Coordinates of C-alpha atoms and ligand atoms in Angstrom, one line a residue:
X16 CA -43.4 54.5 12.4
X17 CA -42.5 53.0 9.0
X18 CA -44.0 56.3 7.3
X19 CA -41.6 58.8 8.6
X20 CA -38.7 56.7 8.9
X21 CA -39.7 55.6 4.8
X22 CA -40.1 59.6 3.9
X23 CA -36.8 60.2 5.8
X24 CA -34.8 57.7 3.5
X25 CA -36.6 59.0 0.3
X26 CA -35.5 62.4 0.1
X27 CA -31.6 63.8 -0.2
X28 CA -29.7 66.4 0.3
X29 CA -30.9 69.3 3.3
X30 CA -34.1 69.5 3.9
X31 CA -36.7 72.0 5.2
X32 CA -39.2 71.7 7.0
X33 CA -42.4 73.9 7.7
X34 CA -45.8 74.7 9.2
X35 CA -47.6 77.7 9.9
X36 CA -50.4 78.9 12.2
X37 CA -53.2 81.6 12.4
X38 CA -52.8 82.9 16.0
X39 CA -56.3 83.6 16.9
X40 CA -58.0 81.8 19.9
X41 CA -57.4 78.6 21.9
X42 CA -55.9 75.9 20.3
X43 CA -57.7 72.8 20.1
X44 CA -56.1 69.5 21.3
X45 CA -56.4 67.9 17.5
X46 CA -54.7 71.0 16.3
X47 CA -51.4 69.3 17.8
X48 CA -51.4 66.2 15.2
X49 CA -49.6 68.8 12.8
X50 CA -47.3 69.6 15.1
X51 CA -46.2 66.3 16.5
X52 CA -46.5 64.9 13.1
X53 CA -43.9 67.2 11.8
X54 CA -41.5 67.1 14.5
X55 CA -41.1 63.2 14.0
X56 CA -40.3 63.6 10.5
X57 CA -37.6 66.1 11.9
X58 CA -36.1 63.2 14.5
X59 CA -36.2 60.8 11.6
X60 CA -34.2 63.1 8.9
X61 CA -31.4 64.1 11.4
X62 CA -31.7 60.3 13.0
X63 CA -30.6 59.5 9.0
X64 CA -28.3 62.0 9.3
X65 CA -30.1 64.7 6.7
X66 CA -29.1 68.2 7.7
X67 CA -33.2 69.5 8.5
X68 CA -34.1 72.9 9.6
X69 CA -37.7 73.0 11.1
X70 CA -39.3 76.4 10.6
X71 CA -42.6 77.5 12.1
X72 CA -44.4 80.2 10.9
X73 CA -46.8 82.4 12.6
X74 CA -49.4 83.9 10.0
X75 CA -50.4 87.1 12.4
X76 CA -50.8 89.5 9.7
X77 CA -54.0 87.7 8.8
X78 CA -56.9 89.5 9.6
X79 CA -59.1 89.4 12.8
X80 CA -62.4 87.6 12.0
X81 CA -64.2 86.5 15.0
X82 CA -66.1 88.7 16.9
X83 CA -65.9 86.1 19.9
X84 CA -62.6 86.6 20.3
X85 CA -62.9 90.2 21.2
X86 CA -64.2 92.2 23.8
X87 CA -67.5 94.3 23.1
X88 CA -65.9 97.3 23.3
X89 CA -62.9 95.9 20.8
X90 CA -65.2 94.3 17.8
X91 CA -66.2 97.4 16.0
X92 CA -62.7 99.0 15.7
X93 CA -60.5 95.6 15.0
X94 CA -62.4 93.3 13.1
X95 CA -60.6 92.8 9.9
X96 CA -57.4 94.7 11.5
X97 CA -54.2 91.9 11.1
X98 CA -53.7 90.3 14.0
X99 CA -50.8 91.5 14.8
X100 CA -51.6 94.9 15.1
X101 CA -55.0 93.8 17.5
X102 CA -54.1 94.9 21.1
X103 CA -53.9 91.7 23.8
X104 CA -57.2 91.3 25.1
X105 CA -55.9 90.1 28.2
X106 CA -54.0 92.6 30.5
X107 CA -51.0 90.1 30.7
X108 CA -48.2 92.1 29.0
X109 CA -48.3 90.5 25.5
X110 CA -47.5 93.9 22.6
X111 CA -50.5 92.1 20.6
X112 CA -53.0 90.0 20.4
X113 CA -51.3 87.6 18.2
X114 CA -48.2 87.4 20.5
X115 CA -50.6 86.5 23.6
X116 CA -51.9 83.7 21.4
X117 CA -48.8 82.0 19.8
X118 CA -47.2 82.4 22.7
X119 CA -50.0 80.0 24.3
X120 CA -49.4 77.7 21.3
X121 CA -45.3 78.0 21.2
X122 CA -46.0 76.9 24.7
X123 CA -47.9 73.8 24.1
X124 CA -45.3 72.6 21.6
X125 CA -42.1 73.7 24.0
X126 CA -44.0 71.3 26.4
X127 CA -44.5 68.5 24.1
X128 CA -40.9 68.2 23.1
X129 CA -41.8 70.2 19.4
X130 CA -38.9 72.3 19.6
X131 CA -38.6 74.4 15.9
X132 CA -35.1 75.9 15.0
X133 CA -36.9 79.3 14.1
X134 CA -40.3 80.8 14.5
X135 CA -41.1 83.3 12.3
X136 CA -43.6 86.3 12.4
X137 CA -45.0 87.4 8.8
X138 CA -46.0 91.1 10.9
X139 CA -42.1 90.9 10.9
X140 CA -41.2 88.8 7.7
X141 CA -42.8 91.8 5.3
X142 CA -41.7 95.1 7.0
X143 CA -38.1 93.7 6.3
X144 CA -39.1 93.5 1.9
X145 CA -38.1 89.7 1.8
X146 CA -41.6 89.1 0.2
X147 CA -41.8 92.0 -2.2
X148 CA -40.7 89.5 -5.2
X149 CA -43.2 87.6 -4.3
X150 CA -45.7 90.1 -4.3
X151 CA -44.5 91.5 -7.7
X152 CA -44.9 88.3 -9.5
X153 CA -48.2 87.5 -7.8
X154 CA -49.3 90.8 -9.5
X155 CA -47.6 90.4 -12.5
X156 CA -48.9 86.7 -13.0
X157 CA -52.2 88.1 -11.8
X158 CA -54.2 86.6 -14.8
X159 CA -52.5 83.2 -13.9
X160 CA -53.5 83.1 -10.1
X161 CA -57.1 83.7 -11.4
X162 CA -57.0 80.7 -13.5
X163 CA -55.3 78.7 -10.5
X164 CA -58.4 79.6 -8.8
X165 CA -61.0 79.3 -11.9
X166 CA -59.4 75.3 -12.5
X167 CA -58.9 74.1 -9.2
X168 CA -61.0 75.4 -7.5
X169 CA -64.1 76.8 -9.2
X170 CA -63.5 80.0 -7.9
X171 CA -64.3 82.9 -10.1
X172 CA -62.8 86.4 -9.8
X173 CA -63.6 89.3 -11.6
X174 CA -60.7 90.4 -14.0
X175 CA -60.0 93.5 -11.9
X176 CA -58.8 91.2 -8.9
X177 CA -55.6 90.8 -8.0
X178 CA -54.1 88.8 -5.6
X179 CA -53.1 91.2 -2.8
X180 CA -55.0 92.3 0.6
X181 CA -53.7 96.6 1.4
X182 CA -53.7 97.4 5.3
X183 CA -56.1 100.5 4.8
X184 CA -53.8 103.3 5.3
X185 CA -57.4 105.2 7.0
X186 CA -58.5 102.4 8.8
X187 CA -55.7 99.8 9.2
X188 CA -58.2 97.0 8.1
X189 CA -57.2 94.3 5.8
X190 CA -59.8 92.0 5.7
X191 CA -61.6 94.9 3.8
X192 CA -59.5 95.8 0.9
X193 CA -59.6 94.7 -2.3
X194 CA -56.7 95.3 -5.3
X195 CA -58.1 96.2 -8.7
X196 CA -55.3 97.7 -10.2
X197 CA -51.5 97.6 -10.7
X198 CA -49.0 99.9 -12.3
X199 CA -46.0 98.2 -12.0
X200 CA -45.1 100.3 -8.8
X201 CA -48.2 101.2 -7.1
X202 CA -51.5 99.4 -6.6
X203 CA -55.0 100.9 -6.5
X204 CA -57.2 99.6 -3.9
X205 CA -60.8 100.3 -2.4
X206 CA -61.5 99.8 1.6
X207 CA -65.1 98.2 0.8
X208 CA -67.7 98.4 3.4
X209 CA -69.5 94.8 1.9
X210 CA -66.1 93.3 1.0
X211 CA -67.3 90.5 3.7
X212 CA -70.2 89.7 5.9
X213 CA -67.7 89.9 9.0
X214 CA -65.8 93.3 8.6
X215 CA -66.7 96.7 7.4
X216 CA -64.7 98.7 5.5
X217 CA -63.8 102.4 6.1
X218 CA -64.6 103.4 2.1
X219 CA -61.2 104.9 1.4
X220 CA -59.2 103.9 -1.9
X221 CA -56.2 105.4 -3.5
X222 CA -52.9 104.3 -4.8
X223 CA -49.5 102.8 -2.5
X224 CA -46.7 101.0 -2.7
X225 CA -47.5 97.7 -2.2
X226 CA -44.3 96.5 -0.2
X227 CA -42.3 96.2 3.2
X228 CA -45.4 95.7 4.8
X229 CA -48.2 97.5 3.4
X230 CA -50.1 94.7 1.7
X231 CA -50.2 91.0 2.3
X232 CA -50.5 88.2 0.1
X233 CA -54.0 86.3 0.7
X234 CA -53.3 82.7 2.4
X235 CA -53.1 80.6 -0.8
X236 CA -50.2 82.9 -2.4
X237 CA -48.9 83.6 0.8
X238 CA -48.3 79.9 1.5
X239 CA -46.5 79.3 -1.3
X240 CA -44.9 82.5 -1.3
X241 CA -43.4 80.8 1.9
X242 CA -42.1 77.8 0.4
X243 CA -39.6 79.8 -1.9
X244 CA -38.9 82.1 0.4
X245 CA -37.5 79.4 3.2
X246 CA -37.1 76.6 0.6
X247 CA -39.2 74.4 2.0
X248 CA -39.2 70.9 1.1
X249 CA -41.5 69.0 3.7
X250 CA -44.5 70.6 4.5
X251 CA -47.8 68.0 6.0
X252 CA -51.2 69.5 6.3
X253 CA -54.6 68.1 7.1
X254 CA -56.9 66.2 5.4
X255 CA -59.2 69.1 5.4
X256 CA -56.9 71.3 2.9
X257 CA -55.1 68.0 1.3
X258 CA -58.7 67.5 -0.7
X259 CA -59.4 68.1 -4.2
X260 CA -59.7 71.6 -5.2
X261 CA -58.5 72.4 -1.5
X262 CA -56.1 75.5 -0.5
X263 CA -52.9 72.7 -1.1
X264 CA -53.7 72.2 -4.3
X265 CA -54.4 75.9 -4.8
X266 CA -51.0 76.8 -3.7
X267 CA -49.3 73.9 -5.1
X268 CA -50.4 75.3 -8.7
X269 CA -49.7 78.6 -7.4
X270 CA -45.9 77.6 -6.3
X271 CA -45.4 75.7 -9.6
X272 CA -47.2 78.3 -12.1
X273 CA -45.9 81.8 -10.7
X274 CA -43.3 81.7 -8.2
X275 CA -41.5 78.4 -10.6
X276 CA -41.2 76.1 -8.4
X277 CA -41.9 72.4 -7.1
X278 CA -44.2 72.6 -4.1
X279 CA -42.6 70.7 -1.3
X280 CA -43.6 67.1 -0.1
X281 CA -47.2 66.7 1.7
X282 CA -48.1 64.2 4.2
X283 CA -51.5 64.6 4.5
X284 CA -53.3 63.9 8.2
X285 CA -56.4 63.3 9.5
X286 CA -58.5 64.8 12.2
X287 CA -58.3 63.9 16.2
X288 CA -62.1 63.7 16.9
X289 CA -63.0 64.2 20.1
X290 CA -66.4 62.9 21.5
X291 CA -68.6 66.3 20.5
X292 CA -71.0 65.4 23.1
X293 CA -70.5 67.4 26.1
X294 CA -67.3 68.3 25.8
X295 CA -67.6 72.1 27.1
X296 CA -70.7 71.4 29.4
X297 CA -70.6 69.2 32.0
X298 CA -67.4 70.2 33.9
X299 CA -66.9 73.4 31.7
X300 CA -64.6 71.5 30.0
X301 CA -63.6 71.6 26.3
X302 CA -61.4 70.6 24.2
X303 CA -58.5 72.8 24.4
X304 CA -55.0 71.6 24.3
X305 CA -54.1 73.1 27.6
X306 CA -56.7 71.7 29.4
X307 CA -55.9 67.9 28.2
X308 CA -52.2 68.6 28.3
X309 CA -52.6 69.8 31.8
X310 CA -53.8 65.9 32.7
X311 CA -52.3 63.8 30.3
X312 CA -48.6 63.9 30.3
X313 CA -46.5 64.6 27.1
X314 CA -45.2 61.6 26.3
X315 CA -48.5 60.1 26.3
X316 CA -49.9 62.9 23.8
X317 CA -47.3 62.5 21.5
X318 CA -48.1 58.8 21.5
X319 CA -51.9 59.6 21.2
X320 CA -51.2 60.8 17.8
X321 CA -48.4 58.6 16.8
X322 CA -49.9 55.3 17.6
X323 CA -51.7 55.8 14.3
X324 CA -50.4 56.6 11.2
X325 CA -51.2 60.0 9.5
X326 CA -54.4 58.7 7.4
X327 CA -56.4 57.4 10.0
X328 CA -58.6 59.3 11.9
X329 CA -58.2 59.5 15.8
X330 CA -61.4 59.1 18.2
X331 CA -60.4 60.3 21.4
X332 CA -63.1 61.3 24.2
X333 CA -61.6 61.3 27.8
X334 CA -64.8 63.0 29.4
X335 CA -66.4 60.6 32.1
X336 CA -64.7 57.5 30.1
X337 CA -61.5 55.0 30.5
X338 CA -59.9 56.8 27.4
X339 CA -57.2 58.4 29.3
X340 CA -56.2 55.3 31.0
X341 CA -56.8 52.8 28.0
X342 CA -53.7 55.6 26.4
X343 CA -51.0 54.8 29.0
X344 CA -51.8 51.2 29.2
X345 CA -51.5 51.1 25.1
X346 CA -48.3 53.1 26.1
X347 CA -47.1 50.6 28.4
X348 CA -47.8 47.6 26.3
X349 CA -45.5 49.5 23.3
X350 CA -43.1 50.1 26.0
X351 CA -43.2 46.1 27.1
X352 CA -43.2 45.3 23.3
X353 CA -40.0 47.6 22.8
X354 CA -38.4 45.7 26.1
X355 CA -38.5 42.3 24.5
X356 CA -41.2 41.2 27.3
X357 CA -44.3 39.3 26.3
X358 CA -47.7 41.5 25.6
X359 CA -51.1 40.6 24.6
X360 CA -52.6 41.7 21.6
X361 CA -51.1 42.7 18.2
X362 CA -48.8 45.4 17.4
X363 CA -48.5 47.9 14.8
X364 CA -45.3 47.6 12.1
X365 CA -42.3 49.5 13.7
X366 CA -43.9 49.9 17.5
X367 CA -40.6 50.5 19.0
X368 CA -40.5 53.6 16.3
X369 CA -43.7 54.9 17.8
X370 CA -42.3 54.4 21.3
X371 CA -39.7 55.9 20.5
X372 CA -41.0 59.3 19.0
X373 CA -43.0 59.6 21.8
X374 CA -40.6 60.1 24.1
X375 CA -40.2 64.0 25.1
X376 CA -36.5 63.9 24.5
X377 CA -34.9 63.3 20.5
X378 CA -31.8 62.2 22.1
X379 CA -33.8 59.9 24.7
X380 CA -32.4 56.2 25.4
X381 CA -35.3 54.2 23.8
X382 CA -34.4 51.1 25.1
X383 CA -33.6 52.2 28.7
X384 CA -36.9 53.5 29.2
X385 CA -38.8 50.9 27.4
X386 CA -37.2 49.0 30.3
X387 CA -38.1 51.6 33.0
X388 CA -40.7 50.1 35.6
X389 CA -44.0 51.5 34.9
X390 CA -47.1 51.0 37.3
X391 CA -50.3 51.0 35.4
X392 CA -52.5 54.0 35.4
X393 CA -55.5 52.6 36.5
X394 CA -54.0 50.9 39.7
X395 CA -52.2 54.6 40.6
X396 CA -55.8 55.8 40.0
X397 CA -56.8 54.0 43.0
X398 CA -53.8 54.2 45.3
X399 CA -54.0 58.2 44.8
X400 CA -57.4 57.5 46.7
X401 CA -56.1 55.6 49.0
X402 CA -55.5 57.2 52.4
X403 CA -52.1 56.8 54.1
X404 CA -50.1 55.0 51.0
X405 CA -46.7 55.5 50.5
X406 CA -47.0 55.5 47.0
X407 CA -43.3 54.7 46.6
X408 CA -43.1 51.7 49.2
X409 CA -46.2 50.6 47.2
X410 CA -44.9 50.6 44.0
X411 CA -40.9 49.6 44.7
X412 CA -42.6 46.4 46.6
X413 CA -44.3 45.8 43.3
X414 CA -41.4 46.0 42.0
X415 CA -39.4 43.9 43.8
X416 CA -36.2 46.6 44.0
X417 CA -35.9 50.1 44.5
X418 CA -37.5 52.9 41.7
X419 CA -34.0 54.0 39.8
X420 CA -34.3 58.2 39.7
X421 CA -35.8 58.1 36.1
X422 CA -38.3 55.7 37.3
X423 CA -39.2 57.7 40.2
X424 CA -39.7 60.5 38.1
X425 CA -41.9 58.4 36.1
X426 CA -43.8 57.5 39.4
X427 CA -44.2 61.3 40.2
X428 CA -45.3 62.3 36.8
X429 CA -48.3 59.7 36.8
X430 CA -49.5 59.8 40.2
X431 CA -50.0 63.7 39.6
X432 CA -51.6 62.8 36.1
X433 CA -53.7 59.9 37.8
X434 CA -55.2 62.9 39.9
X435 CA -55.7 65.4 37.6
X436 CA -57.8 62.9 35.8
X437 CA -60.0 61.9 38.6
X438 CA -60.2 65.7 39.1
X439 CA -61.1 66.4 35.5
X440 CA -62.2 63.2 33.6
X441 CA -62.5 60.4 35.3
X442 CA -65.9 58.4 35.4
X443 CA -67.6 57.8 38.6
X444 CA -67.0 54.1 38.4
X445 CA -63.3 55.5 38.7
X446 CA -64.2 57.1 42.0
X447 CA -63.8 55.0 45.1
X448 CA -64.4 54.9 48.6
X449 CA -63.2 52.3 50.5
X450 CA -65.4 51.0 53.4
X451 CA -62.7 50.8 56.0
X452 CA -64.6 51.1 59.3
X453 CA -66.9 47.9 59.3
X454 CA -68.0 45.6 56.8
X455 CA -70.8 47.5 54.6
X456 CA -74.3 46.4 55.2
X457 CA -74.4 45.8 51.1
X458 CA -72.6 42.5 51.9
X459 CA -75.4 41.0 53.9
X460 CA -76.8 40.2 50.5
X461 CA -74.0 37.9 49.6
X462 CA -74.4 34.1 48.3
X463 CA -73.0 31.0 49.8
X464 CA -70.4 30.7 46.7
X465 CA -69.4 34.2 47.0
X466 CA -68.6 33.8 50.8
X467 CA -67.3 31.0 50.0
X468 CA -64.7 32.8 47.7
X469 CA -63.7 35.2 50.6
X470 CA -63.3 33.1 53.0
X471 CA -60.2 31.3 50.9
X472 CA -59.2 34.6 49.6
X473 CA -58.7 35.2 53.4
X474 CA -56.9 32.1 53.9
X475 CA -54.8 32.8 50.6
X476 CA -54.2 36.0 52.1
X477 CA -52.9 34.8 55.0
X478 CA -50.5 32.3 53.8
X479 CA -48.4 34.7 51.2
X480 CA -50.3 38.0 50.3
X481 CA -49.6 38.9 46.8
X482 CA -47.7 42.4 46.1
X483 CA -48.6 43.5 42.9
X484 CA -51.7 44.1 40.9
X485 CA -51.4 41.7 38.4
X486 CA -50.6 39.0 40.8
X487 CA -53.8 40.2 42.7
X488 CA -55.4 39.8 39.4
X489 CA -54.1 36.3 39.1
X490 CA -54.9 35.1 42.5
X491 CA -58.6 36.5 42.2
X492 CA -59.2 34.4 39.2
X493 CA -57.5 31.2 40.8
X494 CA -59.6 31.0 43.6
X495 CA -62.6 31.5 41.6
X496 CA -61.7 28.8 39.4
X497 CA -60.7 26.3 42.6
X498 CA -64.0 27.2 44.1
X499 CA -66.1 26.7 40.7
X500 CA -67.1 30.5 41.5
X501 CA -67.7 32.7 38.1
X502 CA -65.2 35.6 38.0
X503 CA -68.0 38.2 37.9
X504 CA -69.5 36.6 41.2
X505 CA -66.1 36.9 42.2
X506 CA -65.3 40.4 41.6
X507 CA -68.8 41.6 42.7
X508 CA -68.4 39.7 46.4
X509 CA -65.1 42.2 46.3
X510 CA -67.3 45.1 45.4
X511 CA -69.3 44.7 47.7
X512 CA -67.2 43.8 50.8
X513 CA -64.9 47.0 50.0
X514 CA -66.9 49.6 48.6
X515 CA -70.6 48.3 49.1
X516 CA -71.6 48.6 45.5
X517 CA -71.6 45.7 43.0
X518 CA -69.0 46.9 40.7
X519 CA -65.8 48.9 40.5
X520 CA -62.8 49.4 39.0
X521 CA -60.0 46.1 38.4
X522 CA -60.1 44.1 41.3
X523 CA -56.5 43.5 41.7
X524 CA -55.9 46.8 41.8
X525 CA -58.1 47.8 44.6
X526 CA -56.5 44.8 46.7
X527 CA -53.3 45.9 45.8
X528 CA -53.9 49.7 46.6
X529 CA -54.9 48.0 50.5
X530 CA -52.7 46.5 53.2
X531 CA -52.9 42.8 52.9
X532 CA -53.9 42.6 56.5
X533 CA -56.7 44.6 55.8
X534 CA -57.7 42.7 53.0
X535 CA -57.6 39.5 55.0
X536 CA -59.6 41.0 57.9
X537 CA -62.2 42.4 55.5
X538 CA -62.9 39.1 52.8
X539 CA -63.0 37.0 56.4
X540 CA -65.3 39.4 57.9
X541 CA -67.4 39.5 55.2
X542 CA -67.8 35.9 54.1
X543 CA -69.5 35.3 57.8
X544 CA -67.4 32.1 58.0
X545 CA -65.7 31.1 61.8
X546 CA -63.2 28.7 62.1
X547 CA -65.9 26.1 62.1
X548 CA -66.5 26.8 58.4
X549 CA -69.3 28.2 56.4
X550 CA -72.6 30.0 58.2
X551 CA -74.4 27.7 59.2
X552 CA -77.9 30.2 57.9
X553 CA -77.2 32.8 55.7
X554 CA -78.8 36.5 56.8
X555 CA -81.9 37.6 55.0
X556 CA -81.0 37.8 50.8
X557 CA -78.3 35.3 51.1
Ligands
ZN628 ZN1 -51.6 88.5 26.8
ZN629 ZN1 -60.2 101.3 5.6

């Protein structure tokens, strides 16, 4: 986490911070990098002691523009209408469309730990006249704003255009209206039906007052209108407006040019792809951040986009693959890493920064839960499945001493992830029915070496029954190894014996997720051996 703890020592004296947000539909899981992104730069200015206020800014007086979004009946009298002046489209309560939907996102972050000092609503930022002298110099500089756009962006507007979007005082649309004139006082605008291909204007025109809420800026002036108006200083924004001739350079010339002033700091981030395939269809699924946050815990999506640094682009597809567990045992190994205890693999620069930021908590004790027993996701997966566990025995023997609370709460927290992902995600492989009444015929087909193997897994067994999956793990592979027995032949006589199929998921973890004595009873069973020794024929396919 070298880049936010590098940006945090760079900069002096207060600082804000900001983002902003179109509330119109679901939010999107990748949608949350920004989010996340900026609320670590937060923790590391106040961990370096920089007074930091973190603003977030809801941009609802932007105009409707997806039919989709509404119902039927809806469409025809609200497209192009701000946002915050659509009704809710859901009977839930919410005074406006807009609210219903940033309420769903303000959610998301509470949940995540993203916790801003203020959020603020432009539907209530302009009624109050604190953007009226930015709306005055945007038409005054009007001539310059066109050249902004002409240079940077090859954008060519008429000389009648100024940079200002009326609410129709006929229609209440403002995705319609178009400024062609300006007196000093008063504006003259036209309500065009063609203004755009997704809107239709009601015709009217005349002349108004442009401020406390009758016009709004369009995005590009509006975001920089925003940085002098809160002083911002740190604002990050995706890769897809960070490019050349994008909306940041746009309103970077616009801040500097009209409104005077240095655009704050960027830190531009990539995209979270998620696998496209399939995504919305096969378990009527998508992408939306509730859904994934509903199965993958917070501290694990913060980590999700912190493990990387900004620039890089994140792959992450959890539908019918080992994504979601392959995140908590990265997680784990950070946390290991952080601990001081040995971990395979190599590490990013400043991994005990990322752990860190990834807990919910700002004012968590890093170091106390990088210590924090944490059983692996993929071996909860299975005990979940099993029937009659005591999840907490289970785990505690693991252990080898009882869970402290925050470790039991840590317990909790995955074994309910562990199910919403076999519930939501998970592969089939993941999926796992254990043969408990008798010895599936699957394992007739077993070879003399693999019998072999459970025979002295059962003696092993036996003798001292390991407790953990790891040592499972461990045991697995030294009996293979005694007996000259490949691992894979190994783990598929397992497969077999247990779940009659030749593969599943880690070995030690199915063991472990069984009682011992069952596990002895079952590998003995299986391997057809008597105290006499091997079989003396095997059955047909051995
Ligand atoms: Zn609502
Ligand atoms: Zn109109």
């Amino acid at each position: 986490m070298d880049w936010a703890d590098e940006l945090a020592a760079s900069v002096s004296g207060p600082q804000v911070v900001n983002d902003s947000k179109t509330p119109s539909g679901t939010v999107h899981v990748g949608s949350l990098r920004g989010p996340v992104i900026l609320d670590v730069i937060v923790r590391a200015l106040r961990a370096n002691g920089t007074p930091t206020t973190y603003l977030y800014g809801v941009d609802d007086m932007d105009p409707m523009d997806a039919q989709a979004l509404l119902t039927p009946d809806a469409v025809e009298r609200y497209m192009g209408v701000p946002l915050a002046h659509v009704p809710d489209q859901e009977a839930d309560g919410h005074a406006s469309y807009a609210r219903h939907h940033a309420e769903a996102f303000i959610e998301t972050f509470a949940g995540l730990g993203i916790r801003p000092d203020r959020y603020y609503w432009m539907s209530d930022i302009y009624p109050t006249g604190d953007v009226d002298p930015y709306i005055r110099l945007a038409l005054d500089r009007a001539d310059v704003i066109r050249d902004i756009y002409r240079r940077v962006a090859n954008v060519r507007h008429p000389d009648t255009w100024h940079p200002l979007s009326v609410v129709c005082e006929n229609c209440g649309r403002v995705g319609t209206t178009i400024v062609t004139k300006w007196d000093g006082e008063r504006v003259y605008y036209e309500c065009r039906a063609d203004l755009v291909t997704w809107a239709r204007g009601c015709g009217h025109s005349g002349w108004v007052s442009p401020f406390r809420g009758a016009a709004k800026l369009p995005w590009n002036v509006e975001w920089a209108a925003q940085w002098s108006l809160f002083g911002v200083t740190i604002e990050p924004c995706g890769k897809d407006l960070s490019t050349a001739g994008g909306s940041r350079e746009r309103s970077d010339a616009i801040a500097r040019e009209v409104f005077e002033r240095e655009p704050p700091i960027n830190v531009a981030y990539e995209f979270l792809n998620i696998g496209g395939r399939k995504m919305s269809t096969s378990k009527g699924r998508g992408a939306a951040a509730h859904e994934i946050v509903d199965v993958v815990p917070p501290e694990q999506i913060r980590f999700l986009f912190l493990r990387q640094r900004p620039n890089q682009v994140i792959e992450f597809d959890p539908e019918g693959t080992d994504a979601v567990p392959r995140l908590f045992d990265e997680f784990d190994r950070f946390a290991d890493a952080t601990a001081g205890r040995d971990v395979r693999g190599d590490l990013p620069p400043g991994f005990d920064r990322v752990f860190a930021y990834s807990l919910l908590s700002p004012d968590a004790d890093a170091e106390a839960e990088a210590a924090a027993f944490r059983p692996a996701f993929g071996h909860l997966a299975l005990l979940v499945q099993s029937p009659g566990v005591d999840l907490r025995q289970r785990i505690e023997a693991e252990k080898g001493s009882p869970l402290t609370p925050r470790e039991l709460e840590i317990l909790e927290t995955r074994a309910a992830a562990a199910r919403a992902w076999l519930d939501a995600y998970a592969p089939e492989s993941a999926r796992i029915v254990v043969r408990r009444e008798a010895v599936p015929s699957e394992a007739g087909d077993l070879h003399a070496d693999q019998r072999r193997f459970l025979a002295k897994l059962a003696d092993r067994v036996a003798s001292a029954a390991p407790t953990s999956g790891d040592d499972w793990q461990t045991l697995i592979f030294d009996i293979a190894r005694a007996e000259d027995v490949p691992p894979r032949r190994a783990f598929e006589a397992i497969y077999l014996a247990f779940l009659a199929r030749p593969n599943g998921p880690r070995a030690g973890w199915l063991l472990a997720s069984l009682d011992a004595s069952f596990v002895r009873e079952r590998a003995w069973e299986a391997s057809g051996w008597t105290a006499a020794g091997p079989p003396a024929r095997l059955p047909v396919g051995g």
